[in-house]
Coordinates of C-alpha atoms in Angstrom, one line a residue:
M10 CA 0.0 0.0 0.0
N11 CA 1.5 3.4 -1.0
H12 CA 1.4 6.5 1.2
F13 CA -1.4 8.2 -0.7
T14 CA -3.6 5.1 -0.6
T15 CA -2.9 4.7 3.1
L16 CA -4.0 8.3 3.9
T17 CA -7.0 8.1 1.7
D18 CA -8.0 4.7 3.1
A19 CA -7.7 6.0 6.7
V20 CA -10.3 8.8 5.9
E21 CA -12.6 6.3 4.3
A22 CA -12.4 3.9 7.3
A23 CA -13.2 6.7 9.7
E24 CA -16.1 7.8 7.6
E25 CA -17.5 4.2 7.4
G26 CA -17.2 3.7 11.1
L27 CA -18.9 7.0 11.8
V28 CA -21.8 6.1 9.5
E29 CA -22.3 2.7 11.2
A30 CA -22.1 4.1 14.7
D31 CA -24.6 6.8 13.8
K32 CA -27.1 4.0 12.8
K33 CA -26.7 2.4 16.2
I34 CA -27.2 5.7 18.0
T35 CA -30.3 6.4 15.9
E36 CA -31.8 3.1 17.2
Q37 CA -31.8 4.3 20.8
A38 CA -34.8 5.9 22.6
D39 CA -35.1 9.6 22.2
S40 CA -33.2 11.8 24.7
P41 CA -31.4 15.1 24.8
A42 CA -28.1 13.1 24.7
K43 CA -29.2 11.4 21.6
Q44 CA -30.1 14.6 19.9
E45 CA -26.8 16.2 20.8
A46 CA -24.9 13.1 19.6
Q47 CA -26.6 13.2 16.2
K48 CA -25.9 16.9 15.8
N49 CA -22.2 16.4 16.6
I50 CA -21.9 13.4 14.4
K51 CA -23.3 15.4 11.5
S52 CA -20.6 18.0 12.0
A53 CA -17.9 15.4 12.2
R54 CA -19.1 13.7 9.0
N55 CA -19.0 17.1 7.2
V56 CA -15.3 17.6 8.3
L57 CA -14.4 14.1 7.1
A58 CA -16.2 14.8 3.8
Q59 CA -14.0 18.0 3.4
L60 CA -10.9 16.0 4.1
K61 CA -11.9 13.4 1.6
A62 CA -12.9 16.0 -1.0
T63 CA -9.5 17.8 -0.8
Q64 CA -7.7 14.4 -1.4
P65 CA -6.6 15.2 -5.0
A66 CA -5.0 18.5 -3.8
W67 CA -3.1 17.2 -0.9
S68 CA -2.1 14.0 -2.7
S69 CA -0.6 16.2 -5.5
A70 CA 1.1 18.4 -2.9
I71 CA 2.7 15.5 -1.1
R72 CA 3.8 13.9 -4.3
G73 CA 5.4 17.1 -5.4
T74 CA 7.2 17.6 -2.1
I75 CA 8.5 14.0 -2.1
G76 CA 9.6 14.3 -5.7
A77 CA 11.5 17.5 -5.0
I78 CA 13.3 15.8 -2.2
A79 CA 14.2 12.8 -4.3
S80 CA 15.5 15.1 -7.1
N81 CA 18.2 16.7 -5.0
G82 CA 20.9 14.8 -3.0
A83 CA 21.5 17.6 -0.4
M84 CA 17.8 17.9 0.3
A85 CA 17.4 14.2 0.5
E86 CA 20.2 14.0 3.1
V87 CA 18.6 16.8 5.2
A88 CA 15.2 15.1 5.0
G89 CA 16.4 11.5 5.7
P90 CA 15.5 11.3 9.5
S91 CA 12.1 13.0 9.0
L92 CA 11.2 10.7 6.1
D93 CA 12.0 7.7 8.3
S94 CA 9.6 9.1 11.0
L95 CA 6.9 9.7 8.3
S96 CA 7.3 6.1 7.2
N97 CA 6.6 4.9 10.8
G98 CA 3.6 7.2 10.9
I99 CA 2.2 5.6 7.7
Q100 CA 2.7 2.2 9.3
N101 CA 0.8 3.3 12.4
A102 CA -2.0 4.7 10.1
E103 CA -2.3 1.3 8.4
A104 CA -2.6 -0.5 11.8
E105 CA -5.1 2.0 13.1
T106 CA -7.2 1.8 9.9
K107 CA -7.3 -2.0 10.3
R108 CA -8.4 -1.6 13.9
V109 CA -11.2 0.8 13.0
R110 CA -12.6 -1.6 10.5
E111 CA -12.3 -4.5 12.9
V112 CA -14.2 -2.6 15.7
T113 CA -16.8 -1.3 13.2
S114 CA -17.4 -4.9 12.1
H115 CA -17.6 -6.1 15.7
M116 CA -20.2 -3.4 16.4
S117 CA -22.7 -4.9 14.0
S118 CA -22.5 -8.4 15.6
A119 CA -22.4 -7.2 19.2
D120 CA -25.4 -8.0 21.5
L121 CA -28.0 -5.3 21.5
G122 CA -28.2 -2.9 24.4
C123 CA -25.4 -1.7 26.5
H124 CA -22.8 -4.1 25.1
Q125 CA -23.5 -2.7 21.6
L126 CA -23.3 0.9 23.0
A127 CA -19.9 0.0 24.6
V128 CA -18.6 -1.1 21.2
V129 CA -20.1 2.1 19.7
S130 CA -18.0 4.0 22.2
E131 CA -14.9 2.0 21.2
V132 CA -15.6 2.9 17.5
F133 CA -15.4 6.6 18.3
K134 CA -12.2 6.1 20.3
T135 CA -10.5 4.1 17.6
I136 CA -11.5 6.7 14.9
S137 CA -10.1 9.4 17.2
A138 CA -6.8 7.5 17.5
L139 CA -6.7 7.0 13.7
L140 CA -7.3 10.7 13.0
N141 CA -4.6 11.6 15.6
V142 CA -2.1 9.6 13.6
Q143 CA -3.4 11.2 10.4
R144 CA -3.0 14.7 11.9
S145 CA 0.5 14.0 13.1
I146 CA 1.5 12.8 9.6
F147 CA 0.4 16.1 7.9
S148 CA 1.9 18.2 10.7
S149 CA 5.2 16.4 10.3
L150 CA 5.1 17.1 6.5
V151 CA 4.5 20.8 7.3
A152 CA 7.5 20.9 9.7
L153 CA 9.7 19.0 7.2
S154 CA 8.8 21.4 4.4
K155 CA 9.7 24.4 6.5
D156 CA 13.0 22.8 7.5
L157 CA 13.9 22.1 3.9
V158 CA 13.5 25.7 2.8
S159 CA 15.2 27.2 5.8
D160 CA 18.4 29.3 5.6
V161 CA 20.4 26.6 7.3
A162 CA 19.4 24.0 4.7
A163 CA 20.2 26.4 1.9
N164 CA 23.6 27.2 3.3
T165 CA 24.4 23.5 3.6
A166 CA 23.5 23.0 0.0
K167 CA 25.7 26.0 -1.1
Q168 CA 28.7 24.6 0.7
S169 CA 28.2 21.3 -1.1
G170 CA 28.0 23.0 -4.5
Q171 CA 24.3 22.3 -5.0
G172 CA 23.0 25.8 -4.5
P173 CA 21.1 26.3 -7.8
A174 CA 19.6 22.8 -7.9
F175 CA 18.7 23.0 -4.2
A176 CA 17.0 26.4 -4.9
F177 CA 14.8 24.8 -7.6
A178 CA 13.9 21.9 -5.4
S179 CA 13.1 24.4 -2.6
S180 CA 10.7 26.3 -4.9
Q181 CA 8.7 23.1 -5.5
V182 CA 8.5 22.5 -1.7
V183 CA 7.3 26.1 -1.2
K184 CA 4.7 25.8 -3.9
N185 CA 3.2 22.7 -2.3
L186 CA 3.4 23.9 1.3
P187 CA 0.0 25.8 1.5
A188 CA -2.0 22.8 0.4
I189 CA -0.3 20.6 3.0
E190 CA -0.8 23.3 5.7
D191 CA -4.5 23.5 4.9
T192 CA -4.8 19.8 5.1
A193 CA -2.9 19.6 8.4
K194 CA -5.4 22.2 9.9
L195 CA -8.4 20.2 8.5
A196 CA -7.0 16.9 9.9
G197 CA -6.4 18.6 13.3
N198 CA -10.0 19.9 13.3
A199 CA -11.3 16.4 12.5
Y200 CA -9.2 14.8 15.3
G201 CA -10.3 17.5 17.8
M202 CA -14.0 17.1 16.9
M203 CA -13.8 13.3 17.0
A204 CA -12.0 13.3 20.4
D205 CA -14.7 15.5 21.9
L206 CA -17.4 13.4 20.3
G207 CA -15.8 10.2 21.6
G208 CA -15.7 11.6 25.1
F209 CA -19.3 12.6 24.9
I210 CA -20.5 9.2 23.7
T211 CA -18.4 7.4 26.2
D212 CA -19.6 9.4 29.2
R213 CA -22.9 11.3 28.9
F214 CA -24.5 9.3 26.1
F215 CA -23.6 5.9 27.5
A216 CA -24.7 7.0 31.0
T217 CA -28.1 8.0 29.6
Y218 CA -29.0 4.4 28.8
C219 CA -26.7 2.2 30.9
E220 CA -25.3 1.7 34.4
Q221 CA -21.8 0.5 34.9
F222 CA -19.4 -0.9 37.5
V223 CA -15.8 0.2 37.0
G224 CA -12.8 -0.4 39.2
P225 CA -9.2 -1.7 39.7
V226 CA -8.0 -5.3 39.3
S227 CA -4.7 -6.7 40.4
A228 CA -3.3 -10.2 40.4
V229 CA 0.0 -12.0 41.2
M230 CA 1.1 -15.4 39.9
A231 CA 4.1 -17.4 41.2
A232 CA 5.0 -20.7 39.6
D233 CA 7.6 -23.4 40.4
F234 CA 8.6 -26.3 38.1
L235 CA 10.4 -29.4 39.2
W236 CA 12.3 -32.1 37.3
P237 CA 11.9 -35.8 38.3
T238 CA 15.2 -37.5 39.1
K239 CA 15.9 -40.9 40.5
D240 CA 15.8 -39.6 44.0
D241 CA 13.5 -36.6 44.1
L242 CA 11.9 -33.7 42.3
V243 CA 14.5 -31.0 41.7
P244 CA 13.5 -27.3 41.0
Y245 CA 14.8 -26.1 37.6
W246 CA 12.6 -23.1 36.8
S247 CA 10.4 -20.6 38.7
Y248 CA 8.7 -17.3 37.8
H249 CA 6.6 -14.5 39.2
Y250 CA 4.7 -11.7 37.7
Q251 CA 1.9 -9.1 38.5
I252 CA -1.2 -7.9 36.6
T253 CA -2.5 -4.4 36.9
G254 CA -5.8 -3.5 35.1
R255 CA -9.4 -2.8 35.6
M256 CA -12.8 -4.4 35.2
I257 CA -15.7 -2.7 33.4
L258 CA -19.3 -4.2 33.6
Y259 CA -22.4 -2.6 32.2
Y260 CA -26.2 -3.2 32.2
P261 CA -29.3 -1.3 31.0
K262 CA -30.8 1.3 33.3
S263 CA -34.2 -0.4 32.6
A264 CA -33.0 -3.7 34.1
K265 CA -35.2 -5.0 36.9
G266 CA -35.5 -8.1 39.0
D267 CA -33.5 -9.9 41.7
S268 CA -30.9 -11.0 39.2
V269 CA -29.5 -8.7 36.5
H270 CA -27.2 -9.8 33.7
L271 CA -24.1 -7.7 33.0
K272 CA -21.4 -7.8 30.3
G273 CA -18.0 -6.3 30.2
R274 CA -14.3 -7.0 30.2
I275 CA -11.0 -7.2 32.2
E276 CA -8.2 -5.3 30.6
G277 CA -4.7 -4.3 31.6
Y278 CA -1.0 -5.2 31.5
A279 CA 1.3 -7.8 33.0
H280 CA 4.6 -6.6 34.5
G281 CA 7.2 -7.3 37.2
F282 CA 8.4 -10.5 35.5
T283 CA 11.1 -12.3 37.5
T284 CA 12.6 -15.7 36.6
W285 CA 15.1 -18.1 38.1
E286 CA 16.2 -21.1 36.1
D287 CA 18.9 -23.8 36.0
S288 CA 17.4 -25.9 33.3
L289 CA 20.5 -27.4 31.7
T290 CA 22.1 -28.5 34.9
V291 CA 19.0 -30.2 36.3
Q292 CA 17.7 -31.7 33.1
F293 CA 21.0 -32.8 31.6
P294 CA 23.2 -33.5 34.7
K295 CA 25.6 -35.9 32.9
L296 CA 26.1 -33.6 29.9
M297 CA 26.7 -30.6 32.2
A298 CA 29.0 -32.4 34.6
G299 CA 32.2 -30.3 34.9
A300 CA 30.8 -27.7 32.3
I301 CA 31.1 -23.9 32.7
Q302 CA 27.9 -22.2 31.7
T303 CA 28.0 -18.5 30.8
K304 CA 24.4 -17.2 30.4
K305 CA 22.7 -14.1 29.0
Y306 CA 19.0 -13.4 29.8
W307 CA 16.4 -11.5 27.8
P308 CA 13.4 -11.0 30.0
P309 CA 10.0 -9.9 28.6
V310 CA 9.7 -6.2 27.6
E311 CA 7.3 -4.5 30.0
I312 CA 5.9 -1.0 30.7
G313 CA 6.4 -1.2 34.4
A314 CA 4.0 -1.1 37.4
G315 CA 3.5 2.7 37.5
A316 CA 2.8 3.0 33.8
A317 CA 0.5 -0.1 33.9
K318 CA -1.6 1.5 36.7
V319 CA -2.0 4.9 34.9
A320 CA -2.6 3.2 31.5
S321 CA -5.3 0.8 32.7
Q322 CA -6.9 2.6 35.7
G323 CA -6.2 6.3 35.2
E324 CA -4.6 8.7 37.6
S325 CA -7.6 9.3 39.8
E326 CA -11.1 8.2 40.6
G327 CA -13.9 8.9 38.3
V328 CA -11.9 8.4 35.1
S329 CA -13.6 7.4 31.8
P330 CA -15.1 3.9 31.7
I331 CA -13.3 3.3 28.4
S332 CA -9.6 3.0 29.4
P333 CA -6.6 4.2 27.5
Y334 CA -6.1 0.5 26.6
V335 CA -9.1 0.8 24.3
E336 CA -8.6 4.4 23.4
G337 CA -5.2 3.5 22.2
S338 CA -6.7 1.2 19.7
A339 CA -4.1 -0.8 17.7
V340 CA -1.4 1.0 19.6
G341 CA -2.8 -0.1 22.9
L342 CA -3.2 -3.7 21.7
A343 CA 0.4 -3.7 20.7
A344 CA 1.7 -2.4 24.0
P345 CA 4.0 -4.9 25.8
N346 CA 2.1 -7.7 27.6
S347 CA -1.4 -6.1 27.3
F348 CA -4.6 -8.1 27.5
L349 CA -8.3 -7.8 27.1
I350 CA -10.7 -10.6 28.2
N351 CA -14.5 -10.5 27.9
V352 CA -16.6 -11.3 31.1
D353 CA -20.2 -11.9 32.0
G354 CA -21.7 -11.0 35.4
V355 CA -24.8 -11.5 37.5
L356 CA -25.8 -8.7 39.9
E357 CA -27.9 -9.8 42.9
K358 CA -28.9 -8.3 46.2
D359 CA -25.7 -8.9 48.1
S360 CA -23.2 -10.1 45.5
L361 CA -21.8 -9.6 42.0
S362 CA -20.6 -12.8 40.3
I363 CA -18.3 -12.8 37.3
V364 CA -17.6 -15.5 34.8
V365 CA -14.5 -15.1 32.6
G366 CA -15.2 -15.4 28.9
D367 CA -13.3 -15.5 25.7
V368 CA -10.0 -13.7 25.0
V369 CA -9.9 -10.7 22.7
S370 CA -6.1 -10.4 23.2
D371 CA -3.7 -12.0 25.7
F372 CA 0.0 -11.6 26.3
K373 CA 2.5 -14.3 25.4
A374 CA 5.6 -13.3 27.4
K375 CA 8.8 -15.4 27.2
H376 CA 12.0 -15.4 29.2
R377 CA 14.9 -16.1 26.7
V378 CA 18.2 -17.7 27.7
G379 CA 21.4 -17.8 25.8
V380 CA 24.1 -20.1 27.1
L381 CA 27.8 -20.5 26.2
I382 CA 29.0 -23.9 27.3
L383 CA 32.6 -24.9 28.0
S384 CA 32.6 -28.7 28.7
P385 CA 35.3 -31.3 28.8
L386 CA 32.9 -33.6 27.0
T387 CA 33.1 -31.5 23.8
G388 CA 36.8 -32.1 23.4
G389 CA 38.3 -30.2 20.5
L390 CA 35.0 -28.9 19.4
G391 CA 35.4 -25.8 21.5
P392 CA 32.7 -23.7 23.2
Q393 CA 29.1 -24.6 22.3
Y394 CA 26.2 -22.2 22.2
T395 CA 22.5 -22.9 22.7
W396 CA 19.4 -20.9 23.6
Y397 CA 15.9 -21.7 24.8
E398 CA 12.7 -19.9 25.8
L399 CA 10.7 -20.2 29.1
P400 CA 7.1 -19.1 28.6
F401 CA 4.8 -17.4 31.1
L402 CA 1.1 -18.4 31.3
G403 CA -1.3 -15.6 30.2
A404 CA -3.9 -13.4 31.9
R405 CA -6.8 -15.7 31.2
H406 CA -5.1 -18.6 32.9
V407 CA -4.7 -16.4 36.0
F408 CA -8.4 -15.4 36.0
T409 CA -9.7 -18.9 35.5
R410 CA -7.2 -21.5 36.9
G411 CA -6.2 -18.9 39.5
I412 CA -9.6 -19.3 41.1
G413 CA -10.0 -23.0 40.5
D414 CA -12.2 -22.4 37.4
H415 CA -15.0 -21.0 39.6
A416 CA -16.9 -17.8 39.2
L417 CA -15.5 -14.7 40.9
K418 CA -18.1 -13.8 43.5
L419 CA -17.7 -10.3 45.0
N420 CA -19.4 -9.1 48.1
L421 CA -21.8 -6.2 47.3
Q422 CA -22.5 -3.2 49.6
T423 CA -24.4 0.0 49.1
L424 CA -22.5 2.9 50.6
G425 CA -24.5 6.1 50.2
K426 CA -25.2 6.5 46.5
R427 CA -22.4 4.1 45.5
M428 CA -22.6 0.4 45.1
V429 CA -19.2 -1.3 45.9
A430 CA -18.4 -4.9 45.0
E431 CA -15.0 -6.3 46.1
G432 CA -13.2 -9.6 46.8
E433 CA -9.8 -11.2 47.3
F434 CA -9.2 -14.7 45.8
P435 CA -6.1 -16.6 47.0
H436 CA -5.5 -20.0 45.4
Q437 CA -2.9 -22.7 45.3
I438 CA -2.2 -25.6 42.9
D439 CA 0.2 -28.4 43.6
K440 CA 0.6 -31.1 40.9
G441 CA 3.9 -32.4 42.2
A442 CA 6.1 -31.4 39.3
S443 CA 4.4 -28.0 39.0
K444 CA 3.1 -25.6 41.7
A445 CA 1.5 -22.3 41.5
E446 CA 0.2 -19.6 43.9
Y447 CA -2.3 -16.9 42.9
M448 CA -3.8 -13.8 44.5
I449 CA -6.5 -11.8 42.7
K450 CA -8.0 -8.6 44.0
I451 CA -11.0 -6.9 42.5
K452 CA -13.0 -3.8 43.5
V453 CA -15.6 -2.3 41.2
C454 CA -18.1 0.5 41.9
N455 CA -21.1 2.1 40.4
P456 CA -20.3 5.0 40.0
G457 CA -16.8 4.0 39.2
C458 CA -13.9 3.7 41.7

């Protein structure tokens, strides 16, 4: 896919998502929030239509600018780092475009009611993320163009003997700059409008029709693995990690009865990975007898505990029910060791029970080990090198096996105008050759906590 097709495709995906989301909003009962949403959607569609209508002009301007850069060696050298950055931006736009289309498709098949409205909210957030990438690409092009026609760049070209040729290339960049600047402003307007609209849909519009529990989730898993020998089970590998995230559950305001069904998700990040291992010595004692092992470890990449808390839970109470994990769209899904798992719930008088469902995305962290072996058994072959991977079990394992494959039953209290459901779930598994300990803590509130 070339750059022009990518940028055009991004606008079309945003437009398609907005049209489909508008249909779902139209299906809702009349309310002031619905009227305001429809009014704002109409304005957003008009801005996207303008961005699409000006496509021939900005495509020509970008093509002219890139052509001018390619025609002059000095200019190409100056532009090199910026062009690399633009290439990364285009790749991000492709990923975000794909994500918008995936979420738009999911919206059509989602259950009616609050679950569908939650996906509608996600559509707006993913479109906003896509338009933010689009805006940054055009803004970068403007900055690059201005850098290329600066006095510093011109002097550099003169010193290299390319003054006249550089001047001609600069004139082409200057000619195309106004069209790119206009498009950057239009893309910025589209992003700002969609970000505001997404916030409105997520908060006020969703709250008009649905109730929701929101709150922090944390978990710890520690595992030990033992190797059977003639005399005993010998430890050869152990690991430990933490999960920081949050749970979101929603249900219709109109729901009545002693038992109310909820839908939602657990989302967040795994971090704090630690590993101990002595695999070769324990599993191959004869081969490793007298050997010297020099090891290098590559632990999983992670965002860290503080970043995980801010990213999944926000920095304070009362944050939006759609977390940055979802707002980040494809970028959020690509973050190190992120996960998103669907859940179902049952709200009763004194309890909130949660059943873990299917995985939307789960992390697949691995601890990699490289070993240089000096052994008398290898004789004249010299040092030998090997490597292996030690995998961590994912988040869904923690939230299912970590509670013995039972439902998570939280105690429910009403404290003033807030309902609070919370619980702690310690669990141990001992299968002889493998052992694990888990601790899961959940607290969700309506309104959120």
